Every structure is written in C-alpha cells, then in structure tokens.
PDB file of C-alpha atoms in Angstrom:
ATOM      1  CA  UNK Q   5       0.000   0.000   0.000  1.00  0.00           C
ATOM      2  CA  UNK Q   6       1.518   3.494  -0.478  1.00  0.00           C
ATOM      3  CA  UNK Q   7      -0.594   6.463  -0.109  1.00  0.00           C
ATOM      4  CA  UNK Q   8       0.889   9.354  -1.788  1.00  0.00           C
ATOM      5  CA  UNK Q   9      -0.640  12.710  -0.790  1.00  0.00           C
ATOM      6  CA  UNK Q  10       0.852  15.974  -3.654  1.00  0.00           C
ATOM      7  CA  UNK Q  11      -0.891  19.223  -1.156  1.00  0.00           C
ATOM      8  CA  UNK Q  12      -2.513  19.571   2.116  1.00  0.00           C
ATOM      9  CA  UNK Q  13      -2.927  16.887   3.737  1.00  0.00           C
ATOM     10  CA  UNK Q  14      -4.648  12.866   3.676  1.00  0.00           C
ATOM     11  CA  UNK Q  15      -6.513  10.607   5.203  1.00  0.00           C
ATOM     12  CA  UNK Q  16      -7.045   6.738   5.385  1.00  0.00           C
ATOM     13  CA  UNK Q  17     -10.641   6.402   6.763  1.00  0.00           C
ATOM     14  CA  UNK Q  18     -10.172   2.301   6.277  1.00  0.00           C
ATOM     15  CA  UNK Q  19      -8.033  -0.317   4.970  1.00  0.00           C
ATOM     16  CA  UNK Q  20      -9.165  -3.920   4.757  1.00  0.00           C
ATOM     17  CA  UNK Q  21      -6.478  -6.794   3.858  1.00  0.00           C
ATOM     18  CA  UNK Q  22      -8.169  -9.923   2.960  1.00  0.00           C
ATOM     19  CA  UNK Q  23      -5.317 -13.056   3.614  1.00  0.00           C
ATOM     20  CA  UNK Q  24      -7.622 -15.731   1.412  1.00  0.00           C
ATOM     21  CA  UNK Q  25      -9.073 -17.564   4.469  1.00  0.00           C
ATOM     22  CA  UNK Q  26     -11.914 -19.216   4.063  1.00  0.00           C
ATOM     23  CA  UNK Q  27     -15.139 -17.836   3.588  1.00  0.00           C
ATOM     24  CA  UNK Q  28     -18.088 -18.217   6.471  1.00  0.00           C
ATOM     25  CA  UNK Q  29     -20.405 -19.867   3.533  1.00  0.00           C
ATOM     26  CA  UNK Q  30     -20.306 -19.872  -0.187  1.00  0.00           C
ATOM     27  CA  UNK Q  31     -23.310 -18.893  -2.500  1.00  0.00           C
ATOM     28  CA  UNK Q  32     -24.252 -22.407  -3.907  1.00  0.00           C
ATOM     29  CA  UNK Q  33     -24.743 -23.656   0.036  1.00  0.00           C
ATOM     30  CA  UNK Q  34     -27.822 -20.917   1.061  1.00  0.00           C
ATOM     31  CA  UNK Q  35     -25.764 -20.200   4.144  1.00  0.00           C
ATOM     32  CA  UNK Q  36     -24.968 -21.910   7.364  1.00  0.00           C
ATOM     33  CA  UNK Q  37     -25.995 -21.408  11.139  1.00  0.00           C
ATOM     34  CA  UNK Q  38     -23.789 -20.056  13.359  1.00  0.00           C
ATOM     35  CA  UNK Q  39     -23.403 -18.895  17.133  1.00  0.00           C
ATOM     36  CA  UNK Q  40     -21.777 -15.374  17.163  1.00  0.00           C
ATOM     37  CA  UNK Q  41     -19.350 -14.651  20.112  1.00  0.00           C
ATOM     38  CA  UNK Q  42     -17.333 -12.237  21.118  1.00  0.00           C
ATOM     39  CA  UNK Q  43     -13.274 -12.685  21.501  1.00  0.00           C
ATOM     40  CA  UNK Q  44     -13.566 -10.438  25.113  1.00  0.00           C
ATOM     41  CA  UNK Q  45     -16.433 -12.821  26.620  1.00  0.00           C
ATOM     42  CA  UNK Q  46     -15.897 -16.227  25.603  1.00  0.00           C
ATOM     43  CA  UNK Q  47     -19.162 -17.188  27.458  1.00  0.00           C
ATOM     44  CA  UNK Q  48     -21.592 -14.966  25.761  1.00  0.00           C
ATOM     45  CA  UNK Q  49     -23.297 -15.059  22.454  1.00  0.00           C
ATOM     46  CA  UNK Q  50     -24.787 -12.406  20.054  1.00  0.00           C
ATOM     47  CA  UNK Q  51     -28.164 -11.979  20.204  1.00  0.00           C
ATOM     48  CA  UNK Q  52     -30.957 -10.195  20.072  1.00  0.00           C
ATOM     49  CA  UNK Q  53     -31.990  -7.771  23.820  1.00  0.00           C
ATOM     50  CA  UNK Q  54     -35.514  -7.793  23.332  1.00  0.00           C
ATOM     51  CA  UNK Q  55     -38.132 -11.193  23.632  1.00  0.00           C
ATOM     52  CA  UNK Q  56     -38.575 -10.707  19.698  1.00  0.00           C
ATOM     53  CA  UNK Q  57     -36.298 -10.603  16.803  1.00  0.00           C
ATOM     54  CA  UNK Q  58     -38.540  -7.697  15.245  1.00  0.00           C
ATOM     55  CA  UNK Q  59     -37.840  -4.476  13.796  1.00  0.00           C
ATOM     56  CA  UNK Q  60     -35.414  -2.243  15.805  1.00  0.00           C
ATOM     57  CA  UNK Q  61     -34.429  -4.605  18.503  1.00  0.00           C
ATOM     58  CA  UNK Q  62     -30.839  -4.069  19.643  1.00  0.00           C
ATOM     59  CA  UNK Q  63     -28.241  -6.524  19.903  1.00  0.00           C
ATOM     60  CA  UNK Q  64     -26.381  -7.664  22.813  1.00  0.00           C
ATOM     61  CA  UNK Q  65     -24.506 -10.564  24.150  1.00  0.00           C
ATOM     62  CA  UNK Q  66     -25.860 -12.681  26.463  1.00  0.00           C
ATOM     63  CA  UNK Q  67     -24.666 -16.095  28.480  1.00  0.00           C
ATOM     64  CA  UNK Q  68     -26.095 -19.621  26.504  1.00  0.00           C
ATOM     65  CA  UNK Q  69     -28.622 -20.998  26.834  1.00  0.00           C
ATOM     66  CA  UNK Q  70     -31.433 -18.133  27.136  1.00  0.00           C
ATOM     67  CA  UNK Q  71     -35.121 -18.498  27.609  1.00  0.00           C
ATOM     68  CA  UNK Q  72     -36.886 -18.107  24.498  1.00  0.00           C
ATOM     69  CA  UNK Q  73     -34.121 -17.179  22.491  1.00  0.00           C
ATOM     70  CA  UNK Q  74     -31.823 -19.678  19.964  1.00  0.00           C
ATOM     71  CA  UNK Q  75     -28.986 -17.393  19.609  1.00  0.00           C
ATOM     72  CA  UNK Q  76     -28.369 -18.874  16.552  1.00  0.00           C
ATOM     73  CA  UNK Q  77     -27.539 -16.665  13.209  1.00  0.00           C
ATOM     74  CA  UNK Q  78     -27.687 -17.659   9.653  1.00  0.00           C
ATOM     75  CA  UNK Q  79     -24.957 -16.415   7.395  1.00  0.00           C
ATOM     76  CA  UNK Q  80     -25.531 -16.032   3.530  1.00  0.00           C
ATOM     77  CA  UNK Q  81     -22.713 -15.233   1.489  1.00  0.00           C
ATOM     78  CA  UNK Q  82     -24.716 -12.675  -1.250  1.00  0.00           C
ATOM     79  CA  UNK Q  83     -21.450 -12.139  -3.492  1.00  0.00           C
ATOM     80  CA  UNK Q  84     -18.395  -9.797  -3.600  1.00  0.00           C
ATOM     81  CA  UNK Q  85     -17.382 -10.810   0.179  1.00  0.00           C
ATOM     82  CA  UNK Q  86     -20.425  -9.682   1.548  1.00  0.00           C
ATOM     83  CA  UNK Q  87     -22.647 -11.417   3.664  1.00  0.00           C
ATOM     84  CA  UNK Q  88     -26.174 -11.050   5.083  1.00  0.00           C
ATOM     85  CA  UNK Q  89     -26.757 -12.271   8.859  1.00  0.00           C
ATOM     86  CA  UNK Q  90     -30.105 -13.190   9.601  1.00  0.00           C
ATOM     87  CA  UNK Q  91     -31.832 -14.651  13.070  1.00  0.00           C
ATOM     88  CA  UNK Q  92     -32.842 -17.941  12.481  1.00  0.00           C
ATOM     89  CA  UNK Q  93     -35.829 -17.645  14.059  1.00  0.00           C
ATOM     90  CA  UNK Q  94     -37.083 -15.039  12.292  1.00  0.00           C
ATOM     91  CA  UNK Q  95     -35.374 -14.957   8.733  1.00  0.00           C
ATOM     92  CA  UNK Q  96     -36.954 -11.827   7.175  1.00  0.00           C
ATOM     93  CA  UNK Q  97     -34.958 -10.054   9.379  1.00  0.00           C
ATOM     94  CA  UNK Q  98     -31.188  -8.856   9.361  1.00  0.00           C
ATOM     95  CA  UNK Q  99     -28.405  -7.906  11.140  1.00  0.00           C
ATOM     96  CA  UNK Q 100     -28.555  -3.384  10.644  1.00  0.00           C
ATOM     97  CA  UNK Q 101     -26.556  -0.707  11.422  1.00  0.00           C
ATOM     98  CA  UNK Q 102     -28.711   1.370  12.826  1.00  0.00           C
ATOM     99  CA  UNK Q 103     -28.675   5.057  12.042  1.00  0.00           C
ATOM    100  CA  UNK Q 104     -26.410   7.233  14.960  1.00  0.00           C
ATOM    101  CA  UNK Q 105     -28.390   7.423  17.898  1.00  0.00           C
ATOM    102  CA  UNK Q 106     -27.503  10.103  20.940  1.00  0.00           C
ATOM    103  CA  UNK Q 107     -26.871   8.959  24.147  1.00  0.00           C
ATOM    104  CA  UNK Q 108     -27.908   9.662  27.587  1.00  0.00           C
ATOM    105  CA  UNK Q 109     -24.692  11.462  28.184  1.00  0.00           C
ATOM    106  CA  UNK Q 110     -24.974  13.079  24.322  1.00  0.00           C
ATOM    107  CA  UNK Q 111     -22.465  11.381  22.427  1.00  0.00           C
ATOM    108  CA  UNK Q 112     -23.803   9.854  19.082  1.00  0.00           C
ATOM    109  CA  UNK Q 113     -22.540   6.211  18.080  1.00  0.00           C
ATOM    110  CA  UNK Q 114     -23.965   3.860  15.691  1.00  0.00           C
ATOM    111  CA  UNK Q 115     -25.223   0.540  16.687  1.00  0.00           C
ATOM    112  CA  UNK Q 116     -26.061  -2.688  15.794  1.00  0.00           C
ATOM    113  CA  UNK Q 117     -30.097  -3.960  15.299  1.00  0.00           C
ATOM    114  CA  UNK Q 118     -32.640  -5.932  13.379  1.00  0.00           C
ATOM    115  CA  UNK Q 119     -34.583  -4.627  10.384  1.00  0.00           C
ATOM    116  CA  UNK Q 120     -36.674  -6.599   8.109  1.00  0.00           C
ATOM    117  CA  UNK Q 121     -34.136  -7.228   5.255  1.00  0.00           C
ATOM    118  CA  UNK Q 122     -34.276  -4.916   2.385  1.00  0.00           C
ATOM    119  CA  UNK Q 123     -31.007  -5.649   0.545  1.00  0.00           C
ATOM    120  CA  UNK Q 124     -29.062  -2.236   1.380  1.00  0.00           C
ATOM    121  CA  UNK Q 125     -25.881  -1.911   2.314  1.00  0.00           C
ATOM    122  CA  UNK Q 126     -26.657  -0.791   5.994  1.00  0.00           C
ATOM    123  CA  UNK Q 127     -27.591  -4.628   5.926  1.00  0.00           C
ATOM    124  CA  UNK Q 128     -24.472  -5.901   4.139  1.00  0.00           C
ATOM    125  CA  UNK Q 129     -21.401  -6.966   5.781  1.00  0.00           C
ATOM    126  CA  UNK Q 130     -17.632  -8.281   5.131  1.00  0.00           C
ATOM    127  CA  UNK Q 131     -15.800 -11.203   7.280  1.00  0.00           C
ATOM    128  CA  UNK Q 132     -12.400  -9.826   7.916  1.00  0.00           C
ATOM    129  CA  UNK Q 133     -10.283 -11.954   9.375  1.00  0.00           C
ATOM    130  CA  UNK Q 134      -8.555 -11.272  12.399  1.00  0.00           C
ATOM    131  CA  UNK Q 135      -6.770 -13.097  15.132  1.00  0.00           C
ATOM    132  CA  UNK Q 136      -6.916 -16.986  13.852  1.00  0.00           C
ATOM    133  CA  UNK Q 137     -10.221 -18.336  14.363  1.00  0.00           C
ATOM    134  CA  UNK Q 138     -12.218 -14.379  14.558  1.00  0.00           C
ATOM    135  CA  UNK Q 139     -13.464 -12.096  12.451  1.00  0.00           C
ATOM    136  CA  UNK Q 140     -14.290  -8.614  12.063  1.00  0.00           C
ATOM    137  CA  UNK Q 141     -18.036  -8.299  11.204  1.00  0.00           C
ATOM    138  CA  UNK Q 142     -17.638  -4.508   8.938  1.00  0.00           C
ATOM    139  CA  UNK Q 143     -20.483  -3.131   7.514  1.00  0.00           C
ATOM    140  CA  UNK Q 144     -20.430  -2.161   3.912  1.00  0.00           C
ATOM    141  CA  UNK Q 145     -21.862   1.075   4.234  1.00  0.00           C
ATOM    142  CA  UNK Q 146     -19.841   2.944   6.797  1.00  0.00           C
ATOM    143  CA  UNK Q 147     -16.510   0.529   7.383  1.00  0.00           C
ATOM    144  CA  UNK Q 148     -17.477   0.034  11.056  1.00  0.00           C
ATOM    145  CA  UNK Q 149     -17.227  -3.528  13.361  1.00  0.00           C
ATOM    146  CA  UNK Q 150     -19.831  -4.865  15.225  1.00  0.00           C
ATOM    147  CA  UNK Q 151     -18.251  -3.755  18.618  1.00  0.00           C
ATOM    148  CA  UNK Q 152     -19.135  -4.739  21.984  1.00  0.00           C
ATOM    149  CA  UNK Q 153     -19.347  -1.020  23.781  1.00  0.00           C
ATOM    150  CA  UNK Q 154     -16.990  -0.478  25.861  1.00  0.00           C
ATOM    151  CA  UNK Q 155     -15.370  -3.892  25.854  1.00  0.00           C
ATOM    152  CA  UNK Q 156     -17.823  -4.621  28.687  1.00  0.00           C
ATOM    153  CA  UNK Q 157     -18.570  -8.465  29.305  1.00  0.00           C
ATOM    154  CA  UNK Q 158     -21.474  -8.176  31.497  1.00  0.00           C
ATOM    155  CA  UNK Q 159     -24.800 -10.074  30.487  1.00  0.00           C
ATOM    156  CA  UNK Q 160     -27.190  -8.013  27.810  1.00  0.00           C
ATOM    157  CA  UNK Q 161     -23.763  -5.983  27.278  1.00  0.00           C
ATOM    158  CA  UNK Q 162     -24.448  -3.754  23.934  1.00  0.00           C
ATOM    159  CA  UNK Q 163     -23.302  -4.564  20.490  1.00  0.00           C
ATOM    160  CA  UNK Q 164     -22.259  -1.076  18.776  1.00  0.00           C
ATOM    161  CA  UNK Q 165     -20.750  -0.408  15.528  1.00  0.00           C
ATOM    162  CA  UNK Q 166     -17.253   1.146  15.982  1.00  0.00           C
ATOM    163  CA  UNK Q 167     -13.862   2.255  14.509  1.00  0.00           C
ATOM    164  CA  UNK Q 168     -11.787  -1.065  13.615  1.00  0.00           C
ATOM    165  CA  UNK Q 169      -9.686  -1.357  16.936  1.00  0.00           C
ATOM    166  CA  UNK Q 170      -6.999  -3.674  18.295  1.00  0.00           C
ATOM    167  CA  UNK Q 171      -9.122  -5.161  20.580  1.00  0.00           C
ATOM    168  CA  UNK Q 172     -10.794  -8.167  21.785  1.00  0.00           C
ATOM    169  CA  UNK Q 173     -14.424  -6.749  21.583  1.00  0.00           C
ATOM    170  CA  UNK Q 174     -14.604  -6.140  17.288  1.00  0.00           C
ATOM    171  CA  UNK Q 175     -13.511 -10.057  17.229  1.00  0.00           C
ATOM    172  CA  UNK Q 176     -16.116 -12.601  16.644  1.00  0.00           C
ATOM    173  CA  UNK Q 177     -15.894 -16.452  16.243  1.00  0.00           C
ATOM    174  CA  UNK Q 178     -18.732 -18.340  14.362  1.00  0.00           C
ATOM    175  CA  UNK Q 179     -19.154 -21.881  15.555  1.00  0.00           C
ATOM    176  CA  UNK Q 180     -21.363 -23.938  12.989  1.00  0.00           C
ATOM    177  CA  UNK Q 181     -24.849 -25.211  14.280  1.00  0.00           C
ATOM    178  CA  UNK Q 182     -25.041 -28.835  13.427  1.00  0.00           C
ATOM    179  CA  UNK Q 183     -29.152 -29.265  12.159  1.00  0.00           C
TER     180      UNK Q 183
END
C-alpha cells in the first residue's frame, strides 16, 4: 500500500487486507448457522436484547442458553465478500446498522439492530479476518465492526458499531450449528 498525498494533507478512513481464508459460507450452500461470540467474553453469544427478533431490537450478548431465544444466526454469502446475517428464528430479518443514535450522556454512536431485510448496504457486511479463528463483522456502508461497547462483558452488554480497533471486543468467532 503506499498512499501518496501531492498538497494539504490525507486521510485513510479504512483499509481492509483480505489473507484468502476461508469464507463463512459460499453462494451455492444458502448459508450456514452459526453462534456469534465475542473474543472479550468467551461465554456470551450475540443476540438479540428484546423477547422478539422484530424491527429495531438491539443486539447484545448474552450467556447460553437463554429463555426463548436460539442465539443462533444464519450467514448467507450474497457475493463480492459480503454477507447477510439473519436470526434464524425469524429470517426476514437482518443484522442493521442502525442510524447514529444520541446517548444519555450526548455522544452519538452507531449501533447494531434488526430490520426486516431490504437488501441495502446498511444490511451488508464483510468477514475480515482477524486473530486466527475471529473475524471482524464490517459493515459495507460505513466501514465500522460490530463492537461490543466499551469492551464490557457483562450479560445483555451492547453490540455497537465502531472504529476497527486492536481489541478483543470487534472479534467474533462463528461456531457452525449442526441441524
């Protein structure tokens, strides 16, 4: 890489190297089921914080099992290294980056939700690999990772979209769901 600025000054807003691991699920398979977890809590799983995988319900991570909640994902490859990740229990919907939202203490951040799919690239995503055996989960349309906020483990922790960092909380590992 060799960025090469002539006046004033540059910027690199994101740089993704892909090393040609495998992908998560090829097109001619119609995805695969996966538990999403976090690199900084080993014991918790992505999922969804309210009872029902329905539009607008943030994403957390939570301990395994949960009441009334599978916790499992299903991961299409749609082409171009971008994937759609969908609750299995409710399929329509889609893994979102949801539009910034203010805080209680006014900062604005992005974060992560579910929206009935509608094919746009809020809903779109790249697998970048990262430490062996995680992934970043980067969506298409802004270049930000599935983060969990503040690199907090607790149960029902948050699941933001954020900067690419060095640390544990923008790594995921997908462990297959046998049928």
């Amino acid at each position: 890489l060799q960025v090469k600025v002539i006046e004033g000054w540059g910027a690199v807003d994101y740089i993704s190297v892909q090393n040609g691991a495998t992908s998560i699920s090829t097109p001619d398979d119609g995805g695969k089921d996966y538990r999403i977890g976090p690199k900084s809590s080993p014991d918790k799983w992505l999922d969804s914080m309210s009872d029902n995988m329905v539009d607008d319900s943030a994403l957390g991570i939570y301990s395994f099992p949960r009441a009334k909640h599978s916790q499992v994902w299903h991961v299409v490859l749609l082409g171009k290294g971008e994937y759609r990740i969908s609750p299995k229990d409710n399929p329509e919907q889609a893994v979102t980056r949801v539009t910034r939202t203010a805080d209680i203490d006014g900062t604005s951040r992005s974060r992560g939700g579910l929206y009935k799919y509608a094919g746009d690239a809020a809903q779109q995503w790249e697998l970048v690999p990262g430490d062996p055996g995680f992934y970043r989960i980067v969506n298409t349309f802004d270049h930000r990772c599935l983060n969990v906020g503040g690199g907090k483990n607790d149960e029902g922790a948050a699941v933001i979209l954020y900067q690419l960092t060095t640390g544990d909380n923008d790594q995921w590992r997908f462990i297959p769901v046998v049928k």
